[in-house]
mmCIF file of C-alpha atoms and ligand atoms in Angstrom:
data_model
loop_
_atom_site.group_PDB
_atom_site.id
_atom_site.type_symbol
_atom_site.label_atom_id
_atom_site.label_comp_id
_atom_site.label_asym_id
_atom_site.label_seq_id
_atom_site.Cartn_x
_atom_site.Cartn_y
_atom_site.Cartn_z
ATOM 1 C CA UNK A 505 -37.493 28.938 -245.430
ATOM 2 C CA UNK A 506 -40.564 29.379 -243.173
ATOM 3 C CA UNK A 507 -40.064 32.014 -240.622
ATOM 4 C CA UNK A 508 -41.634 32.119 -237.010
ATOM 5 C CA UNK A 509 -41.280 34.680 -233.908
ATOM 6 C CA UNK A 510 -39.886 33.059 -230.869
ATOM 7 C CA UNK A 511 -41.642 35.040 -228.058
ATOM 8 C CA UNK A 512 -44.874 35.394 -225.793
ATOM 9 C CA UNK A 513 -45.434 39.114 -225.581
ATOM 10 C CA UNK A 514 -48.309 40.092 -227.144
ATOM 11 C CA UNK A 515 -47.129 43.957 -227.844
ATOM 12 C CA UNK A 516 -43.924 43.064 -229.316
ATOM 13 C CA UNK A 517 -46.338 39.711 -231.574
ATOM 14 C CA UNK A 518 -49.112 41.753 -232.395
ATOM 15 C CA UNK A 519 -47.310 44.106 -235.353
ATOM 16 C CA UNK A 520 -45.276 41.149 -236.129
ATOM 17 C CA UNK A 521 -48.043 38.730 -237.459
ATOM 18 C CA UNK A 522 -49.504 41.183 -238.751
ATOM 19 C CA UNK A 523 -47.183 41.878 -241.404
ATOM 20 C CA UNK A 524 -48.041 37.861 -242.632
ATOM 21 C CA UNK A 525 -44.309 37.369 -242.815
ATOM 22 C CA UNK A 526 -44.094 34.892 -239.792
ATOM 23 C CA UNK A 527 -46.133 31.328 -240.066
ATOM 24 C CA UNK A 528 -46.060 31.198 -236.262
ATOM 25 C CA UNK A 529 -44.979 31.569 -232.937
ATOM 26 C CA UNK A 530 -42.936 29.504 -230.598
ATOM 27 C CA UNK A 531 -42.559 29.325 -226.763
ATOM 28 C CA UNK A 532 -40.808 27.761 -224.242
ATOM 29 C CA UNK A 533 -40.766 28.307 -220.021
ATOM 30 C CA UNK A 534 -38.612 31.026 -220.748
ATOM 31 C CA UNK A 535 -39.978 32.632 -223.475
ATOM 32 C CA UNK A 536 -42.931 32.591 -221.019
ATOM 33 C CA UNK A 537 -41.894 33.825 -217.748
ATOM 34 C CA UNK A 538 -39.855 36.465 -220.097
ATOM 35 C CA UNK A 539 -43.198 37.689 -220.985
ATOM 36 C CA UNK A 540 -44.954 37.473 -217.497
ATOM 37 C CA UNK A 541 -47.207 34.500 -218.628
ATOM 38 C CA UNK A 542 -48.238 32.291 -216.287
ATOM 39 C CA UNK A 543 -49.024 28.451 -217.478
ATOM 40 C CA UNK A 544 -52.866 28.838 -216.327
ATOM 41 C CA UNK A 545 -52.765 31.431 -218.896
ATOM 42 C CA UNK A 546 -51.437 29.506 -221.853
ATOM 43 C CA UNK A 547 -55.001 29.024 -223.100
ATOM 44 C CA UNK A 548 -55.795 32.057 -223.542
ATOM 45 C CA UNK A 549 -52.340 33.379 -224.994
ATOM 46 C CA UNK A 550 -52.890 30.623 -227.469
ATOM 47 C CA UNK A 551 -55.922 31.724 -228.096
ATOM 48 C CA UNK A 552 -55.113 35.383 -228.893
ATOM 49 C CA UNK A 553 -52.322 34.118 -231.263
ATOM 50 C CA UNK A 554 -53.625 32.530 -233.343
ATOM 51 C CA UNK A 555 -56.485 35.112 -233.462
ATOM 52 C CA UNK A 556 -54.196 37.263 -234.251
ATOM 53 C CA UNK A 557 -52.696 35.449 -237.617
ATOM 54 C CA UNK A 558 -50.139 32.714 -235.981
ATOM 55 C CA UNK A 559 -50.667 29.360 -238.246
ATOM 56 C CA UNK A 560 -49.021 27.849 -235.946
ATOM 57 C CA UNK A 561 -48.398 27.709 -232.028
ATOM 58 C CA UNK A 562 -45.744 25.515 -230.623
ATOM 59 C CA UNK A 563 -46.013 25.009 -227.033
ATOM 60 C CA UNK A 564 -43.919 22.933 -224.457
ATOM 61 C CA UNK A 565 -44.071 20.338 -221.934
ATOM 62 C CA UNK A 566 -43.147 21.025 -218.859
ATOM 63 C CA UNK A 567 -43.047 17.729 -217.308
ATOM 64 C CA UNK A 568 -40.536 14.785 -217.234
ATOM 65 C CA UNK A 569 -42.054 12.083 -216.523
ATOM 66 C CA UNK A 570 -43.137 10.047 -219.875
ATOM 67 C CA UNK A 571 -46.501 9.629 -219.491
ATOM 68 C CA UNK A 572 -47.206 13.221 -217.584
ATOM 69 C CA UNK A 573 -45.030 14.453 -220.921
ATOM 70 C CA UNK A 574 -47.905 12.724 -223.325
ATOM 71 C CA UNK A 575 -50.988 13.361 -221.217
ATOM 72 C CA UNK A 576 -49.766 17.182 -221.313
ATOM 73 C CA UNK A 577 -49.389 16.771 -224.913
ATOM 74 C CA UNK A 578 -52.398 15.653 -225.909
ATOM 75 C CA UNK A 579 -54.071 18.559 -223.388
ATOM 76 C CA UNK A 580 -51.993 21.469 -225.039
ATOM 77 C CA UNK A 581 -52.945 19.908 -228.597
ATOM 78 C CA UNK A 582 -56.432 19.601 -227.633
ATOM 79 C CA UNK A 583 -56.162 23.555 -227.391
ATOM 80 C CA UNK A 584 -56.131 23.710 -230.922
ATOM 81 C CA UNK A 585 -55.448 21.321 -234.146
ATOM 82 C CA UNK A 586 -52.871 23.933 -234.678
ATOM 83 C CA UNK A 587 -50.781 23.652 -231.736
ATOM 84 C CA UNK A 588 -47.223 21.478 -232.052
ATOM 85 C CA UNK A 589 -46.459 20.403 -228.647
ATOM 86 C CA UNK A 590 -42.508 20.995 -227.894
ATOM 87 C CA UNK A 591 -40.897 18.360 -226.319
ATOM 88 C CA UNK A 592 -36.879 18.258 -224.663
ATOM 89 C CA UNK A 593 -34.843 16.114 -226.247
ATOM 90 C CA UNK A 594 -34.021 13.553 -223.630
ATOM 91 C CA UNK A 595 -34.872 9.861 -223.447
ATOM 92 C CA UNK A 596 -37.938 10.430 -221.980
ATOM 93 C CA UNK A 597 -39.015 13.165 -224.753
ATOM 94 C CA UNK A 598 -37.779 10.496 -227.562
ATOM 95 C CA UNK A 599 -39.724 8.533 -225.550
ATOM 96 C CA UNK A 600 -43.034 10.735 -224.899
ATOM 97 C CA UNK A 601 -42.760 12.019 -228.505
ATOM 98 C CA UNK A 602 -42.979 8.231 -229.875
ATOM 99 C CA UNK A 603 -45.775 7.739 -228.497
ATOM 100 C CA UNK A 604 -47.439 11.192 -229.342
ATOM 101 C CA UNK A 605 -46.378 10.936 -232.615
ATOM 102 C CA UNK A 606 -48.236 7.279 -232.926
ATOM 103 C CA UNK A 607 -51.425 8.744 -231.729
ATOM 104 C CA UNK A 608 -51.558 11.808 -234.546
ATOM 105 C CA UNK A 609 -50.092 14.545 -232.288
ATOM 106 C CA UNK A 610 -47.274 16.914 -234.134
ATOM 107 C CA UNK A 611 -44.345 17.078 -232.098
ATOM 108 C CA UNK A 612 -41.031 19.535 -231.707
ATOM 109 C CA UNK A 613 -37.896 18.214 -230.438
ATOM 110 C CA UNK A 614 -36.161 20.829 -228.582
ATOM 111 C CA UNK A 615 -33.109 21.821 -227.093
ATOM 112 C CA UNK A 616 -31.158 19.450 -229.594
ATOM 113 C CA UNK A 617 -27.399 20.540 -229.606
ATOM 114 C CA UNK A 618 -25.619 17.646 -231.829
ATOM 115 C CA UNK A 619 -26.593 15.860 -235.644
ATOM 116 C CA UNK A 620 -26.727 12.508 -233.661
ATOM 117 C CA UNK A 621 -30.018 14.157 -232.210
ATOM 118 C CA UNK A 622 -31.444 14.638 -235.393
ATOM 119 C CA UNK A 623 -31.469 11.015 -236.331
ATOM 120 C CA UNK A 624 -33.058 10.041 -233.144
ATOM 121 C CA UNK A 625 -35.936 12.641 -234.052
ATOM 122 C CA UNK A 626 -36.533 10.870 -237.171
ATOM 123 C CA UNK A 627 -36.403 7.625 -235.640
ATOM 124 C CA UNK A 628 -39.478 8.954 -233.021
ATOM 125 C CA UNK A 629 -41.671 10.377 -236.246
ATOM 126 C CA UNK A 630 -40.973 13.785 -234.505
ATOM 127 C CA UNK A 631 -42.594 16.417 -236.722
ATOM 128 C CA UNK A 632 -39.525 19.341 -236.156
ATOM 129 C CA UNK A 633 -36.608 19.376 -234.263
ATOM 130 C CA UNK A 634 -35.268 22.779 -232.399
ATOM 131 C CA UNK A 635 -31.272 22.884 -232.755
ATOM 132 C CA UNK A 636 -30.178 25.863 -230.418
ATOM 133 C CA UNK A 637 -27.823 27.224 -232.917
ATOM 134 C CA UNK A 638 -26.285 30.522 -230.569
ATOM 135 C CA UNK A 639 -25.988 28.134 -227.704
ATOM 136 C CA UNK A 640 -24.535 25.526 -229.683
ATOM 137 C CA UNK A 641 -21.894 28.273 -230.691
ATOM 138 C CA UNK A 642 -21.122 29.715 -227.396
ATOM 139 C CA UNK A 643 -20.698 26.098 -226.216
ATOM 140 C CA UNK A 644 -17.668 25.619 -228.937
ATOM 141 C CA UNK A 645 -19.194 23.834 -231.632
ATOM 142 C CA UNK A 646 -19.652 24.567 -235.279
ATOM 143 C CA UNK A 647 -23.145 25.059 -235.047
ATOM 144 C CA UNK A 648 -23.771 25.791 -238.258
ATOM 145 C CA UNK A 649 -22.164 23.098 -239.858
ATOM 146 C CA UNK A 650 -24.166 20.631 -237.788
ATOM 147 C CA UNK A 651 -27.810 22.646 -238.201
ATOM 148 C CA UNK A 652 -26.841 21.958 -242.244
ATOM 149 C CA UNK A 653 -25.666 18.198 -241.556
ATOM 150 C CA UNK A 654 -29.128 18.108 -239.678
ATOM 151 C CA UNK A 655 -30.569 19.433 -242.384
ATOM 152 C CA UNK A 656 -28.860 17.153 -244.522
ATOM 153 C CA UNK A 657 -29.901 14.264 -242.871
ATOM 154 C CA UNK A 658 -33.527 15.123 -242.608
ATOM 155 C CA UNK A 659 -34.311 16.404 -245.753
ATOM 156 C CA UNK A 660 -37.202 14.386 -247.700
ATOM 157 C CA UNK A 661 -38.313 12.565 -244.067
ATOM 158 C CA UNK A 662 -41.060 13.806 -242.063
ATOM 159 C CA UNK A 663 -39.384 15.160 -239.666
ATOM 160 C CA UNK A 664 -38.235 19.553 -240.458
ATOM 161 C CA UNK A 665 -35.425 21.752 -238.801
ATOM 162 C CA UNK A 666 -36.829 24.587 -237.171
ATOM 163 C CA UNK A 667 -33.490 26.603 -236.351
ATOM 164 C CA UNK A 668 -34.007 28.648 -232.852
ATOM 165 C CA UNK A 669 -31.319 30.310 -230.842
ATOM 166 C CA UNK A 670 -30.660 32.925 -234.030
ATOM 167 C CA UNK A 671 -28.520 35.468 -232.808
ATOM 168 C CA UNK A 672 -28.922 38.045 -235.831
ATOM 169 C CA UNK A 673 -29.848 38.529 -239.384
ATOM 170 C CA UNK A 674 -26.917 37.827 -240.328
ATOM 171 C CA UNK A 675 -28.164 34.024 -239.043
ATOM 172 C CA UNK A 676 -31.198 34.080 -240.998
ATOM 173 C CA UNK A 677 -29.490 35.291 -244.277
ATOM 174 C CA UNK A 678 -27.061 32.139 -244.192
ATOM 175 C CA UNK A 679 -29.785 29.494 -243.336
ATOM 176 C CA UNK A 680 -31.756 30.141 -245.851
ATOM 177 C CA UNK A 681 -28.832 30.136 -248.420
ATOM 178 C CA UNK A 682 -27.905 27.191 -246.787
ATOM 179 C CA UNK A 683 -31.451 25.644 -247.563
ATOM 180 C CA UNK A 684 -32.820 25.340 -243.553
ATOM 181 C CA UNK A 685 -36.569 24.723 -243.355
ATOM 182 C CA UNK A 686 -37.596 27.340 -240.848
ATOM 183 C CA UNK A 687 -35.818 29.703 -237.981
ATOM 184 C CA UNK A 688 -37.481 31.166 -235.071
ATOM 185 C CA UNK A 689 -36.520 34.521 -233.863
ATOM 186 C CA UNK A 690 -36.914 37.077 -231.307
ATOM 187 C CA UNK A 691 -38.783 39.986 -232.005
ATOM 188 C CA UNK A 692 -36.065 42.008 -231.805
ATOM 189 C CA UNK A 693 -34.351 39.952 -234.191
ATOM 190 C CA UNK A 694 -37.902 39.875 -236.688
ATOM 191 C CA UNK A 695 -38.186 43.629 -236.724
ATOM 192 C CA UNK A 696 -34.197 44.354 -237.986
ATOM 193 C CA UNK A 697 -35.266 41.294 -240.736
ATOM 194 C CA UNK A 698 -38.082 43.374 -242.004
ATOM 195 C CA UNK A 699 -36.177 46.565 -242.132
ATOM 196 C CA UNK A 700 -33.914 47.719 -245.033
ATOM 197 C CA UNK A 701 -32.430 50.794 -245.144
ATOM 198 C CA UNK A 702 -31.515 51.443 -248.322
ATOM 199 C CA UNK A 703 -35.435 50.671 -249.059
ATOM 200 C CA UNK A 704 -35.974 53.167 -247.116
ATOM 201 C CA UNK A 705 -33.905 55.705 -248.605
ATOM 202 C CA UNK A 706 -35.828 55.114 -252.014
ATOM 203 C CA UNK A 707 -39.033 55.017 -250.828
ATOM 204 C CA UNK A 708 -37.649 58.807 -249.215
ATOM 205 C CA UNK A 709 -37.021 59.747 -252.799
ATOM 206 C CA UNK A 710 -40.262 58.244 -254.160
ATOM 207 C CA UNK A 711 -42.167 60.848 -251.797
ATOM 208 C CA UNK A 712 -40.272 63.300 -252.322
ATOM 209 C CA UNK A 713 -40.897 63.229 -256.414
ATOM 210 C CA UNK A 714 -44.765 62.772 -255.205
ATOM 211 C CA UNK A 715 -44.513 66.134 -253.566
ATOM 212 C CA UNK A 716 -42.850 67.611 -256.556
ATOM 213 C CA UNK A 717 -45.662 66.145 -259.070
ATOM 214 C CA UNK A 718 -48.512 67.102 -256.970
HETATM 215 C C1 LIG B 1466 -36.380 28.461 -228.409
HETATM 216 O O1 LIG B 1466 -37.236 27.615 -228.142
HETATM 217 C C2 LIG B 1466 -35.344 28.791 -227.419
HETATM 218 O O2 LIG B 1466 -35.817 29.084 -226.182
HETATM 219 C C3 LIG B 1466 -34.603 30.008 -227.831
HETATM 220 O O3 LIG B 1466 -34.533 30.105 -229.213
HETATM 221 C C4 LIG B 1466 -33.245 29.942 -227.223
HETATM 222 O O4 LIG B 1466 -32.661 31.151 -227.526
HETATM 223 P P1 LIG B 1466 -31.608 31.750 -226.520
HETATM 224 O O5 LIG B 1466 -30.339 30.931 -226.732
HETATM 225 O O6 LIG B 1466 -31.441 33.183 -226.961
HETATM 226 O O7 LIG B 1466 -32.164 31.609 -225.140
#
């Protein structure tokens, strides 16, 4: 299971990537005015990512109309042939993504909330799609047992699940047992996952034998 930090601020991402744990970062409107980024600045902050060790930057539309959806997809890709442009997944983002996904351009669906939506990602040669799994929850559904039926359904296409909306580690432990491709998570969320305490302790009692050896 590929792992990938679902923010925009650069103090929390810098450590982070460093560590060469996460394959890349994702962002949303949110994620960005959570940060204090405006979208004039999305260059740049794409940019400084992947300078400093994101693979991958996924970065979304912010239009609605189909064709303003693909002409801002093939500007954010043109940013960098490592970009995957995130599109909603309403009829005119099945619809934009289509058509971005005939011309070459990787695409996210996001915001998907049901299994039917996975099929309908396929169907568009979408490249990920972005169930919401917390939300999904906290709307009443078994989100987990549609992310794995979405995974279920998707496995061997083209088209990956790229779990976001993680509410804990306890989240990321089950999806990968479960077999997920990939979950995005806050920083917060990435700096509990690289922290075990019990590692800790040992690594306490491998210094303190150093000490007593010296
Ligand atoms: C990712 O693209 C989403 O914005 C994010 O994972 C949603 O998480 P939230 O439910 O904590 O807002």
């Amino acid at each position: 299971m590929d792992l990938y930090l679902d923010s925009a601020d650069r103090e929390a991402l810098g450590p982070l990537l460093r560590t060469g744990v996460f394959a890349g970062v994702t962002t949303n409107p949110l994620i960005l005015e959570r940060a204090g980024v405006r979208l004039g600045e999305v260059p740049e902050l794409t940019r400084w990512l992947l300078d400093a060790g994101a693979r991958e930057v996924f970065l979304q539309t912010t239009t609605s109309d189909v064709e303003a959806v693909v002409a801002e997809g093939h500007a954010l890709r043109a940013l960098s042939d490592r970009v995957v442009v995130k599109v909603p997944a309403t009829v005119a983002g099945l619809t934009a993504t289509a058509e971005l996904a005939r011309a070459g351009v990787p695409t996210l669906l996001t915001a998907v909330y049901h299994v039917r939506q996975a099929v309908l990602a396929r169907a568009v040669g979408a490249a990920w799609i972005a169930p919401y799994l917390g939300r999904m929850t906290e709307a009443g559904r078994d989100g987990r047992r549609h992310v794995e039926q979405m995974q279920g359904i998707l496995t061997g296409s083209g088209t990956r699940v790229l779990v976001a909306s993680i509410r804990s580690v306890d989240d990321v432990h089950r999806l990968a047992v479960a077999g997920i491709d990939a979950v995005t998570v806050s920083a917060a969320v990435a700096r509990e996952l690289l922290e075990e305490p019990l590692t800790a302790a040992a690594v306490d009692q491998f210094d303190e034998a150093v000490t007593r050896l010296r």
